[in-house]
Coordinates of N, CA and C in Angstrom, one line a residue:
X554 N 108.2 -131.6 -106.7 CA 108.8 -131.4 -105.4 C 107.7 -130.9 -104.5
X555 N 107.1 -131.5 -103.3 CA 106.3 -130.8 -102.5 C 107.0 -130.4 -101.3
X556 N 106.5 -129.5 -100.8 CA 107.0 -128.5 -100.0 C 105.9 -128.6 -98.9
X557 N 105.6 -128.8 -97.6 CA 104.6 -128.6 -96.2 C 105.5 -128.1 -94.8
X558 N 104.2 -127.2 -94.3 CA 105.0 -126.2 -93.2 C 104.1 -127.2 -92.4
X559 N 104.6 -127.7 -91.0 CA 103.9 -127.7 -90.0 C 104.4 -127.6 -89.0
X560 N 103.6 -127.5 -87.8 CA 103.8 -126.5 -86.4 C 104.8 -127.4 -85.8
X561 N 106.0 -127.0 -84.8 CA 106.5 -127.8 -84.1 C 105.7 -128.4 -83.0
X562 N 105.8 -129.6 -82.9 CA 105.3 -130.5 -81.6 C 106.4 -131.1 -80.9
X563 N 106.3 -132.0 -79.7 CA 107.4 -132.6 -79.1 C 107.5 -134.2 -79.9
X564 N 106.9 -134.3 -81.1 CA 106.7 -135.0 -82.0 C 107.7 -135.1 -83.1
X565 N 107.5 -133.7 -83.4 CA 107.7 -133.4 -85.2 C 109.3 -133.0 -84.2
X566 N 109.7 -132.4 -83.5 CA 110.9 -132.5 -82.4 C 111.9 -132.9 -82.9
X567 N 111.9 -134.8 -82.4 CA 113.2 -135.3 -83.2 C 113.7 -134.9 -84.5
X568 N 112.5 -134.4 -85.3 CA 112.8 -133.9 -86.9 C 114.2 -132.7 -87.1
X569 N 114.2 -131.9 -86.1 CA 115.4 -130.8 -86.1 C 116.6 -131.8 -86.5
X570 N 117.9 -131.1 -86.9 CA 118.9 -131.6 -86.8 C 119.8 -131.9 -85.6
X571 N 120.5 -133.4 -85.5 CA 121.2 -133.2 -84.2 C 121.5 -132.0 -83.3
X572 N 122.1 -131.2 -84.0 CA 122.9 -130.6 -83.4 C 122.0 -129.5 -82.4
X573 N 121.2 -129.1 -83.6 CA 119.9 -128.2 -82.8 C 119.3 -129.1 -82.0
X574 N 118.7 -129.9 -81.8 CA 118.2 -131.0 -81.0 C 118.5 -130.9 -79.7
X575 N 119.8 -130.8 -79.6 CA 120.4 -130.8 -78.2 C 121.2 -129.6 -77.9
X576 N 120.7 -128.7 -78.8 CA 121.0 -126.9 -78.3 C 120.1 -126.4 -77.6
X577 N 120.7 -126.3 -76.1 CA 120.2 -125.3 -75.4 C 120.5 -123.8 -75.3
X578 N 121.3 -123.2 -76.9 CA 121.4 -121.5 -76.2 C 120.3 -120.4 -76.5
X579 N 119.3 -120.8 -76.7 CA 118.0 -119.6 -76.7 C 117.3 -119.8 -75.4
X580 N 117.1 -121.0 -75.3 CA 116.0 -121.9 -74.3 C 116.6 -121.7 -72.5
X581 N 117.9 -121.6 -72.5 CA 118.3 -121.1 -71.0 C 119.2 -120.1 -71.0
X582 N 119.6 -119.3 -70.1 CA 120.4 -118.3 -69.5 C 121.8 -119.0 -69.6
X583 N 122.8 -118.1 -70.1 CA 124.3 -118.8 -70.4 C 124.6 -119.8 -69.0
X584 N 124.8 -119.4 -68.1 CA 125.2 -120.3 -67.2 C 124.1 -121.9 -67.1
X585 N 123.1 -121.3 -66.9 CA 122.3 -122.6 -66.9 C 122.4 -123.7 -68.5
X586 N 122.5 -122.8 -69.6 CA 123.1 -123.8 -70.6 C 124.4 -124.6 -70.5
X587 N 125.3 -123.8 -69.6 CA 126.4 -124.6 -69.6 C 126.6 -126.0 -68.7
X588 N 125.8 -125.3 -67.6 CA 125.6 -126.5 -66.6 C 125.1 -127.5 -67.8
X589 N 123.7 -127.2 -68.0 CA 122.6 -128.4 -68.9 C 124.2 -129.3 -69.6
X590 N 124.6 -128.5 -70.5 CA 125.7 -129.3 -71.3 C 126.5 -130.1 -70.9
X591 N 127.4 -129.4 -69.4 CA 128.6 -130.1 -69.0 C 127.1 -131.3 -68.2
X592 N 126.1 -131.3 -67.7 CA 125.3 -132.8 -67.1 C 125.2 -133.8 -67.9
X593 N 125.3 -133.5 -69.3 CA 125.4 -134.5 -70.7 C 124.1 -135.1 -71.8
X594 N 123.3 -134.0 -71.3 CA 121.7 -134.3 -72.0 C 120.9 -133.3 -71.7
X595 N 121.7 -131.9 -72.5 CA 120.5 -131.0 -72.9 C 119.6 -130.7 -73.8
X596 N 119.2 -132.3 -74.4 CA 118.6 -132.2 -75.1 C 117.2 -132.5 -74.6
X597 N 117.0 -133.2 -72.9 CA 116.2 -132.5 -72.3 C 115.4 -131.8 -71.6
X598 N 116.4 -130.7 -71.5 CA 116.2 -129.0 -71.2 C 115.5 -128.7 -72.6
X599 N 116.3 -129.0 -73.6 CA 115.4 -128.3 -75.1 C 114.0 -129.0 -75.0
X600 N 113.4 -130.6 -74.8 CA 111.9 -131.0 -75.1 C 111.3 -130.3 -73.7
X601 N 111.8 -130.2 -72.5 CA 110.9 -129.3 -71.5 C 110.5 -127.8 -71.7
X602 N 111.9 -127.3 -72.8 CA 111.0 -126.1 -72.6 C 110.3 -126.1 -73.6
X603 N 110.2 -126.9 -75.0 CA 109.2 -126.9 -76.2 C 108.2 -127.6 -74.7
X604 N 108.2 -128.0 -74.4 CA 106.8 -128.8 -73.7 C 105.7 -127.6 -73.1
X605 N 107.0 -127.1 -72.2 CA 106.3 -126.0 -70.9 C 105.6 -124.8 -71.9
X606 N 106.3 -124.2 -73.0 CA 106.2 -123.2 -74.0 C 105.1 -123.7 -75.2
X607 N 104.4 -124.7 -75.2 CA 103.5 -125.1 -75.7 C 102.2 -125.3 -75.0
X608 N 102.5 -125.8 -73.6 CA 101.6 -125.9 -72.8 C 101.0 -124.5 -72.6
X609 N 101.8 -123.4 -72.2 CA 101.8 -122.2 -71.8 C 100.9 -121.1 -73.0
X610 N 101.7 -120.8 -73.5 CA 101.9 -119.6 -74.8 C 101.5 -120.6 -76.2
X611 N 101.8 -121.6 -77.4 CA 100.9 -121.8 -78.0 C 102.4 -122.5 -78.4
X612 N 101.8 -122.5 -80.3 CA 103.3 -123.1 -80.9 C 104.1 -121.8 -81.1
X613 N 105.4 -122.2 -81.1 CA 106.6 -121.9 -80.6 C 107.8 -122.3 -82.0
X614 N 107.3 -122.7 -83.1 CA 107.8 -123.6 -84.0 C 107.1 -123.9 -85.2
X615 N 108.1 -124.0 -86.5 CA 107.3 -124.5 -87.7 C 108.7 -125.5 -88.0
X616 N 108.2 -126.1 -89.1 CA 109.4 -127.0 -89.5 C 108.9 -127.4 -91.1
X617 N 109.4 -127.2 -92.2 CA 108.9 -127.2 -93.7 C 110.3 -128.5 -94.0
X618 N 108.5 -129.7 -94.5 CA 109.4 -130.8 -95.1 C 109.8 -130.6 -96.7
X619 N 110.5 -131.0 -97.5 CA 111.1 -131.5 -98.6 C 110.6 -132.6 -99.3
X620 N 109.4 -133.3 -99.7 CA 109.0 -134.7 -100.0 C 109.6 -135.5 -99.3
X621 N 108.7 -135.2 -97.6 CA 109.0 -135.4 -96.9 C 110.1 -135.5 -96.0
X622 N 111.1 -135.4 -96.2 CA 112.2 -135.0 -95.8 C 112.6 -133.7 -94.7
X623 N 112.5 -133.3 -93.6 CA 112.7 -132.1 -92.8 C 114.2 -131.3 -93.5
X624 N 113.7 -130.3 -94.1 CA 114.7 -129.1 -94.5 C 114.8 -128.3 -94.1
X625 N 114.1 -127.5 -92.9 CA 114.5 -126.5 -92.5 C 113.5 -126.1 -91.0
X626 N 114.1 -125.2 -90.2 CA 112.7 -125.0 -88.8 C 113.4 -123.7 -88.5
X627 N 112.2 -122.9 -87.7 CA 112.5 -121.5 -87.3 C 111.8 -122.1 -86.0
X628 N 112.4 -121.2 -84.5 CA 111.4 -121.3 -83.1 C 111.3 -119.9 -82.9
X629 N 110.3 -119.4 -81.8 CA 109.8 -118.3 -81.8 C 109.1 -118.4 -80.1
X630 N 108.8 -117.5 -79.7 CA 108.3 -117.1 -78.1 C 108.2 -115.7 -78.3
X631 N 107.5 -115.3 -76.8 CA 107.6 -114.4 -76.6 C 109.3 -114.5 -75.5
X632 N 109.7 -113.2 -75.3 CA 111.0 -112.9 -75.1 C 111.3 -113.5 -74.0
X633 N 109.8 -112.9 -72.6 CA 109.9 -113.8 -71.6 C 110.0 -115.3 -71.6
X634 N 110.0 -115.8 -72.5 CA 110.6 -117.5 -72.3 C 111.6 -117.6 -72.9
X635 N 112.2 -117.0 -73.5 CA 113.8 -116.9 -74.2 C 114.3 -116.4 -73.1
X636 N 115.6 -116.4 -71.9 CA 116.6 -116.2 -71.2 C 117.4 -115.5 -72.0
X637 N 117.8 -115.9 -73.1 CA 118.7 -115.6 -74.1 C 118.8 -114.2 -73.9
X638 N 117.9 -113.8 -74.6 CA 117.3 -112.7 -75.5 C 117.8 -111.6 -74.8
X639 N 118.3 -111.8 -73.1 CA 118.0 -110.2 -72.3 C 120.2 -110.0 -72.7
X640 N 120.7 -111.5 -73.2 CA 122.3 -111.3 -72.9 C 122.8 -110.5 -74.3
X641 N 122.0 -110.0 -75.1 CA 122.7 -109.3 -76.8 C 122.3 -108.0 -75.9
X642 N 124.0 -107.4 -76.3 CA 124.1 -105.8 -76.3 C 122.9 -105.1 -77.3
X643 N 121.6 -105.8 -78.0 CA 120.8 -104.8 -78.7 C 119.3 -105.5 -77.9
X644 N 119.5 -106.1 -77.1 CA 118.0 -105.7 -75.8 C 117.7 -104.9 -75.3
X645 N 116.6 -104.7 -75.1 CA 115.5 -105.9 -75.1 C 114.7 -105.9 -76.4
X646 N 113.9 -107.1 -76.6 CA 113.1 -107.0 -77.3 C 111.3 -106.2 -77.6
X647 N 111.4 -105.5 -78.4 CA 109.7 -104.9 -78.2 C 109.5 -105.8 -77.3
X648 N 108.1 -104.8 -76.7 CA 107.0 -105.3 -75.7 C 106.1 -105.5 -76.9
X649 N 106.0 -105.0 -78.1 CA 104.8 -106.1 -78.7 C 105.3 -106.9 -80.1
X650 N 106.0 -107.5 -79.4 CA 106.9 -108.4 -80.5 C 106.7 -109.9 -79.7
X651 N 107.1 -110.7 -80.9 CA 107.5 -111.8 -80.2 C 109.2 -112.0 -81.0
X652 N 109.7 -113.0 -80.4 CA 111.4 -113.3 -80.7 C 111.4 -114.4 -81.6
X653 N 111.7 -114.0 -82.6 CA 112.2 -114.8 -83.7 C 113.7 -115.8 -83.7
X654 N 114.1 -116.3 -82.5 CA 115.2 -116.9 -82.0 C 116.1 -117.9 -82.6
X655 N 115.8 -118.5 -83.6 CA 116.4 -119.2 -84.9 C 116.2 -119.5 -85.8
X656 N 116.5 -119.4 -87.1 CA 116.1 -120.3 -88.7 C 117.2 -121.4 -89.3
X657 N 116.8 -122.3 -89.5 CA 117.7 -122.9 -90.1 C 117.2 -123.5 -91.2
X658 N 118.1 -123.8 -92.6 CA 117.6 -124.4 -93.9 C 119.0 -125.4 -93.7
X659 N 118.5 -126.5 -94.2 CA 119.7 -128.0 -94.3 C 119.9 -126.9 -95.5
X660 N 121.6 -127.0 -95.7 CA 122.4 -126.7 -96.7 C 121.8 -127.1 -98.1
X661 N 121.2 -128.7 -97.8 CA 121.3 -129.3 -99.5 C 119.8 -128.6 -100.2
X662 N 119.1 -128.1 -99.3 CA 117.9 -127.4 -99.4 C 118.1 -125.9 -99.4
X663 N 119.1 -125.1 -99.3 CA 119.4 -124.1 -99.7 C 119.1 -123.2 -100.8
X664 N 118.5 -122.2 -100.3 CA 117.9 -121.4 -102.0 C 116.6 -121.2 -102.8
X665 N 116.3 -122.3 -101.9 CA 114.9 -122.5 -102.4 C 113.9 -122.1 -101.9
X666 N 114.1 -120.9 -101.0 CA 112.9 -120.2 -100.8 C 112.2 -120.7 -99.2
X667 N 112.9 -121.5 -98.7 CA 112.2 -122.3 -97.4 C 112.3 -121.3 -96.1
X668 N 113.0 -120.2 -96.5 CA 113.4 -119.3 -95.3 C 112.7 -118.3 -95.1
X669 N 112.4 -118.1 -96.5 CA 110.8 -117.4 -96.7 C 109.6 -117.5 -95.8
X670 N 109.5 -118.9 -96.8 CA 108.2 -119.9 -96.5 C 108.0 -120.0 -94.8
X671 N 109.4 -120.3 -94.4 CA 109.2 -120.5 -92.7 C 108.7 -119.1 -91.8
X672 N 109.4 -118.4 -92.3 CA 109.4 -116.6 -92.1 C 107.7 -116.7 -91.9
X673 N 107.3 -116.5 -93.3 CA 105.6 -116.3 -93.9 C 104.7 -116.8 -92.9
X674 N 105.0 -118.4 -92.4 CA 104.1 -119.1 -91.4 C 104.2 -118.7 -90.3
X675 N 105.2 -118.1 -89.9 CA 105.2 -117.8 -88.2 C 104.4 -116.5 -88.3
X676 N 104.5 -115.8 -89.3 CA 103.7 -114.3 -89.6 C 102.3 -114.5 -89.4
X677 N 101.7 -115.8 -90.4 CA 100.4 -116.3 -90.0 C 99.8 -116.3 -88.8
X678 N 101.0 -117.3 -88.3 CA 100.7 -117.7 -86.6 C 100.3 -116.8 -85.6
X679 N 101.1 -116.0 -86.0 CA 101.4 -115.0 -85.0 C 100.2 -113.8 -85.3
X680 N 100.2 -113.7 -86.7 CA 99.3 -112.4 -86.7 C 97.8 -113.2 -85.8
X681 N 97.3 -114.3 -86.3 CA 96.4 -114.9 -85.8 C 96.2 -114.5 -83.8
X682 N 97.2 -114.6 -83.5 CA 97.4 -114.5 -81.7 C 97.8 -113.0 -81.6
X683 N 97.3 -112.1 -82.1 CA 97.3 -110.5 -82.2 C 98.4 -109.9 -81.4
X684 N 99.6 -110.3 -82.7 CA 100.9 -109.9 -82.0 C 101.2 -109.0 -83.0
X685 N 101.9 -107.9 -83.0 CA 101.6 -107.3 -84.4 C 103.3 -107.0 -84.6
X686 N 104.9 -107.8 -84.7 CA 105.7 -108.0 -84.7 C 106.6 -108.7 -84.6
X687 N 107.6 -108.9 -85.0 CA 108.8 -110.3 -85.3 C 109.7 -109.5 -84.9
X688 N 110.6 -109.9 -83.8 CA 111.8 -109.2 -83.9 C 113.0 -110.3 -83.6
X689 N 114.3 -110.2 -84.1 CA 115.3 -111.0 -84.5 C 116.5 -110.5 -83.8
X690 N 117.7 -111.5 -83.3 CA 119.2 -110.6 -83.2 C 119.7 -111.4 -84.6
X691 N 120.3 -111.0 -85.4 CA 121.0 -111.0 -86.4 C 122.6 -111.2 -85.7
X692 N 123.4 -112.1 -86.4 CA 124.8 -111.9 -86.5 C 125.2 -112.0 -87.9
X693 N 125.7 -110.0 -87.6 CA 126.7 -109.7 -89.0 C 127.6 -110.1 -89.5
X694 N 128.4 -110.8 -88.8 CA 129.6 -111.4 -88.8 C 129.4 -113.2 -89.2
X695 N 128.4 -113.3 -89.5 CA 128.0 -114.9 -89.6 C 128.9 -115.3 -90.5
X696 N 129.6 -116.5 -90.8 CA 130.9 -116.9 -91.4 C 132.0 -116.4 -92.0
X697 N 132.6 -115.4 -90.9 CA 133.7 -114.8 -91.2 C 134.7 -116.0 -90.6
X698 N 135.4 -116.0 -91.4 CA 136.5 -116.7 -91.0 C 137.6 -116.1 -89.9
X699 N 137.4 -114.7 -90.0 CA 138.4 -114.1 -89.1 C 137.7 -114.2 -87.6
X700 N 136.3 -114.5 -87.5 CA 135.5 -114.4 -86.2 C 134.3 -115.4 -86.5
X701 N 135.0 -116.5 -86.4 CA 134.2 -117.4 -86.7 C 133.1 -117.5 -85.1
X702 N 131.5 -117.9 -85.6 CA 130.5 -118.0 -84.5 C 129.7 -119.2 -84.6
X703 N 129.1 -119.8 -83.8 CA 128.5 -120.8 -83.7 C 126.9 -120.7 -85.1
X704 N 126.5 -121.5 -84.8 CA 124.7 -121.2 -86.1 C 123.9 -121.1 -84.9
X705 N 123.7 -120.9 -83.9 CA 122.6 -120.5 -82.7 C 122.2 -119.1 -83.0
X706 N 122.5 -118.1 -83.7 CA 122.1 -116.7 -84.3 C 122.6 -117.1 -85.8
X707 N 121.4 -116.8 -86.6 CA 120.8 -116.6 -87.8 C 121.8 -115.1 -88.4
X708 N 122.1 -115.4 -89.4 CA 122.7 -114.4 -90.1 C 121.9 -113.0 -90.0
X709 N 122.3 -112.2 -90.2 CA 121.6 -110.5 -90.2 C 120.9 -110.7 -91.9
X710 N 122.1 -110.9 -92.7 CA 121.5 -111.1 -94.1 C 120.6 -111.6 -94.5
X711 N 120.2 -112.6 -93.6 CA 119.1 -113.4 -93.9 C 118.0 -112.9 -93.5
X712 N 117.7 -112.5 -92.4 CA 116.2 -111.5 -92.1 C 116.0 -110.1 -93.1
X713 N 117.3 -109.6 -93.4 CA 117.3 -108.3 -94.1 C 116.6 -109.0 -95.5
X714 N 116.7 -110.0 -96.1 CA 116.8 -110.7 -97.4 C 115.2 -110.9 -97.0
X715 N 114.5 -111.6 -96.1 CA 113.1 -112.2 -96.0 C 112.0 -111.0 -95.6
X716 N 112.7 -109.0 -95.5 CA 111.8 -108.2 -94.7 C 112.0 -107.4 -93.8
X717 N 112.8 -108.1 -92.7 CA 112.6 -107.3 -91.4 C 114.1 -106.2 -91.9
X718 N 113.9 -105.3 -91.1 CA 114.4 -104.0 -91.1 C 115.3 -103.8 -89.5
X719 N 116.6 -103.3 -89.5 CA 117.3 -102.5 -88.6 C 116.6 -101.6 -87.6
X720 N 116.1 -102.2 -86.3 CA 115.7 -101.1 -85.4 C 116.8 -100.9 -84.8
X721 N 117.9 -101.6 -84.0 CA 118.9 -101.2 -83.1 C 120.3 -101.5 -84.1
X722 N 121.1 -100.9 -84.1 CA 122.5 -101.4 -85.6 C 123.2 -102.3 -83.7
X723 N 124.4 -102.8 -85.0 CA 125.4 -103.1 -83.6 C 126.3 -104.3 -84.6
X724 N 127.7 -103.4 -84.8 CA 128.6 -104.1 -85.7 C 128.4 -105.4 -85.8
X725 N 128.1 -106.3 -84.5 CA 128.3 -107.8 -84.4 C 126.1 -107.8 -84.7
X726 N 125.7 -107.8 -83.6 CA 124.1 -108.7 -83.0 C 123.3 -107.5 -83.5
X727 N 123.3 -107.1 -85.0 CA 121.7 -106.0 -84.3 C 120.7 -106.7 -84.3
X728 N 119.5 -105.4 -83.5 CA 118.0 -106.0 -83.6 C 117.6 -106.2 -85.0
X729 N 117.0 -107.0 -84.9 CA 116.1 -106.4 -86.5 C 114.4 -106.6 -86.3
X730 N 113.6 -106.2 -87.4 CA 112.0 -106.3 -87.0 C 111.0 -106.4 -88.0
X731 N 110.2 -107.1 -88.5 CA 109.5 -107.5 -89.6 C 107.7 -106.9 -88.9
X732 N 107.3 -106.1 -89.0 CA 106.3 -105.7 -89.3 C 105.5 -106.9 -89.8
X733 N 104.2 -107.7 -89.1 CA 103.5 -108.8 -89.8 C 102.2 -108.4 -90.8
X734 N 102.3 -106.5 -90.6 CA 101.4 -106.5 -91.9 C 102.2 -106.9 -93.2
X735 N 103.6 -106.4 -93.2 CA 104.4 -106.3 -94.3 C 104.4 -108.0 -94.8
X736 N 104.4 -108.7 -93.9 CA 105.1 -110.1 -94.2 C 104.2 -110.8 -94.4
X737 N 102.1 -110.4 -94.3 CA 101.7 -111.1 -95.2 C 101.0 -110.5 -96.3
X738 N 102.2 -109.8 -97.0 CA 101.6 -108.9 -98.2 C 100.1 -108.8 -99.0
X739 N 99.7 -107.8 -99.3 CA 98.3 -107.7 -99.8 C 98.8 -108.3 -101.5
X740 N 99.9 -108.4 -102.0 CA 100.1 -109.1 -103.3 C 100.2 -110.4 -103.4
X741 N 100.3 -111.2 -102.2 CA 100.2 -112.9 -102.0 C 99.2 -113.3 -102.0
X742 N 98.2 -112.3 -101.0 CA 96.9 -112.7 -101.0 C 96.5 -112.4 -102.3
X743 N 96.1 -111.3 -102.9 CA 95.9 -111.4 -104.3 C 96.2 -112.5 -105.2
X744 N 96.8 -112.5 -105.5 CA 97.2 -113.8 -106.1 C 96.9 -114.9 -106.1
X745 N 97.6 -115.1 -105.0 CA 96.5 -116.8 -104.7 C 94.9 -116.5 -104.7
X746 N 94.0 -115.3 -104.6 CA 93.0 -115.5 -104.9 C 92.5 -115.6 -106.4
X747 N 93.5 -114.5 -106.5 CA 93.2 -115.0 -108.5 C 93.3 -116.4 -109.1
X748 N 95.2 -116.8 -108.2 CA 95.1 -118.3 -109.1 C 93.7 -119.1 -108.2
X749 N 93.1 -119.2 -107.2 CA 92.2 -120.1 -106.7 C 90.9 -119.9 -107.9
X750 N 90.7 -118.5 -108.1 CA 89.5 -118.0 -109.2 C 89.7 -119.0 -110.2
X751 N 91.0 -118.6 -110.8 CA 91.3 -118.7 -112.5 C 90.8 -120.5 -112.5
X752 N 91.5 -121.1 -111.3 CA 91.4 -122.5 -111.4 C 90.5 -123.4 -111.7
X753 N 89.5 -122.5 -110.8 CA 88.3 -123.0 -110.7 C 87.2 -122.4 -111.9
X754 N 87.9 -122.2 -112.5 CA 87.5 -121.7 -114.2 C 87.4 -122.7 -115.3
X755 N 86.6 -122.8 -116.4 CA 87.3 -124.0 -117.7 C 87.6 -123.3 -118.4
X756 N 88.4 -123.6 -119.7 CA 89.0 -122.8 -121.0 C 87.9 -122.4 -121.5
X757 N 86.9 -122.8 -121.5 CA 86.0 -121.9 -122.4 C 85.7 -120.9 -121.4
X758 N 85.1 -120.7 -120.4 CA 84.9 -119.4 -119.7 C 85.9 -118.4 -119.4
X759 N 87.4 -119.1 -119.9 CA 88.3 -118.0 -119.6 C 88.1 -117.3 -120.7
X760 N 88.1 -117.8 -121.9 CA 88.2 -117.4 -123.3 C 87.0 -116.9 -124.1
X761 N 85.8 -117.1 -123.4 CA 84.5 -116.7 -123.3 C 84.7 -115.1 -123.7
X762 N 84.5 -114.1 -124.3 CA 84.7 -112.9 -124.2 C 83.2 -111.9 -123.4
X763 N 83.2 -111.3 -122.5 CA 82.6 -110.8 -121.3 C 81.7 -109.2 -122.2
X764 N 80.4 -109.9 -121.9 CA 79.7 -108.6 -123.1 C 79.1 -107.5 -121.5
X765 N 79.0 -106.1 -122.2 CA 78.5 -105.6 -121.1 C 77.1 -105.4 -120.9
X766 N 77.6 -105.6 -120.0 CA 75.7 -105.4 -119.0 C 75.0 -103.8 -120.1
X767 N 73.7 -104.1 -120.4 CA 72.7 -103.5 -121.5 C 72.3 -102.0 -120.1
X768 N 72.8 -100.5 -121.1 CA 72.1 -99.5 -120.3 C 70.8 -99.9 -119.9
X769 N 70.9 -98.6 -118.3 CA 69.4 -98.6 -118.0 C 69.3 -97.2 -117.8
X770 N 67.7 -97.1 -117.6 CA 67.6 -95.4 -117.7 C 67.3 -95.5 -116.7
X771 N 68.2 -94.8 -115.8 CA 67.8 -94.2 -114.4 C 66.5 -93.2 -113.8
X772 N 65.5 -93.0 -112.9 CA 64.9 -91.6 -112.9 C 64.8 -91.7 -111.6
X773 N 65.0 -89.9 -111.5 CA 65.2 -89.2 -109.9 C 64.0 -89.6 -109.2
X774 N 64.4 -89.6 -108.0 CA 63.1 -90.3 -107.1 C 62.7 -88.2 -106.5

């Protein structure tokens, strides 16, 4: 099974699922999404502002295929191009954050680690453009049946599960916040350098036993 992260473009775009596709509630101010909706094609309000937010500020988006297949996408800005962001009772967002404004994994891809994986790249991204935090609104309440909510806000569980941590609580939307030293751990890197080492090794050099370097006599200068 192969697994690839790449950046959103107004390209890789169509790849989201319908529904997201033509979701405007991060991308405008409640009233102006509603207008967008009731005019009958907000879905391009959603490619202007991936357009304007690409042109502007950088990528904005990852999307990790499934053998080939699109399974899952997270989008991200700074806060100023999210409208959204100022309407949760746990605003505003750090000034040195950017907004982590949705994740989604297709159900049948569930479990498998892609929420991670999407998390991990925007960390990349982001550390690269010397931002030095992720911050999220969580909803606690994500499939209660008693207070059922739309999937435009990402479970709480799910950021707490991939890292980020509780800066603001709030029964329903807290903030939450992933530190991007944390999220691209000095044990990932490790590792993948060892497996790159070990790889590039043959069985006999692994199994080679390593003799030590022959004393030398040192003398004071």
């Amino acid at each position: 099974m192969s697994r690839r992260l790449v950046s959103l473009t107004l390209d890789t775009l169509e790849d989201l699922p319908r529904p997201c596709r033509q979701c405007v509630y991060w991308e405008l101010d409640p009233v102006s999404a509603d207008r967008a909706c009731a005019a009958g094609d907000p879905g391009l309000e959603k490619e202007a502002w991936v357009s304007q937010t690409l042109l502007e500020w950088g990528s904005c988006g990852k999307l990790v295929y499934v053998d080939g297949m699109p399974a899952g996408f997270v989008l991200y800005a700074p806060p100023a191009y999210v409208p959204r962001s100022m309407a949760f009772p746990t605003s505003p967002v750090s000034a040195d954050a950017a907004l982590l404004m949705t994740a989604n994994v297709v159900p049948a891809f569930a479990g498998g680690g892609l929420g991670r994986m999407l998390v991990q790249g925007v960390a990349r991204d982001l550390t690269k453009r010397g931002i030095k935090a992720i911050e999220a609104f969580g909803d606690a309440k994500f499939g209660d049946a008693a207070d059922p909510a739309g999937t435009c806000v990402a479970p709480a569980d799910f950021f707490l599960s991939v890292g980020f941590k509780t800066v603001r609580p709030h029964p329903r939307f807290p903030r939450l916040r992933l530190e991007l030293r944390t999220a691209l751990s000095w044990k990932s890197d490790v590792e993948y350098a060892l497996e790159k080492l070990l790889g590039s090794m043959s069985p006999e050099t692994l199994l080679r036993p390593v003799r030590p370097a022959p004393a030398t006599r040192s003398t004071a200068s």
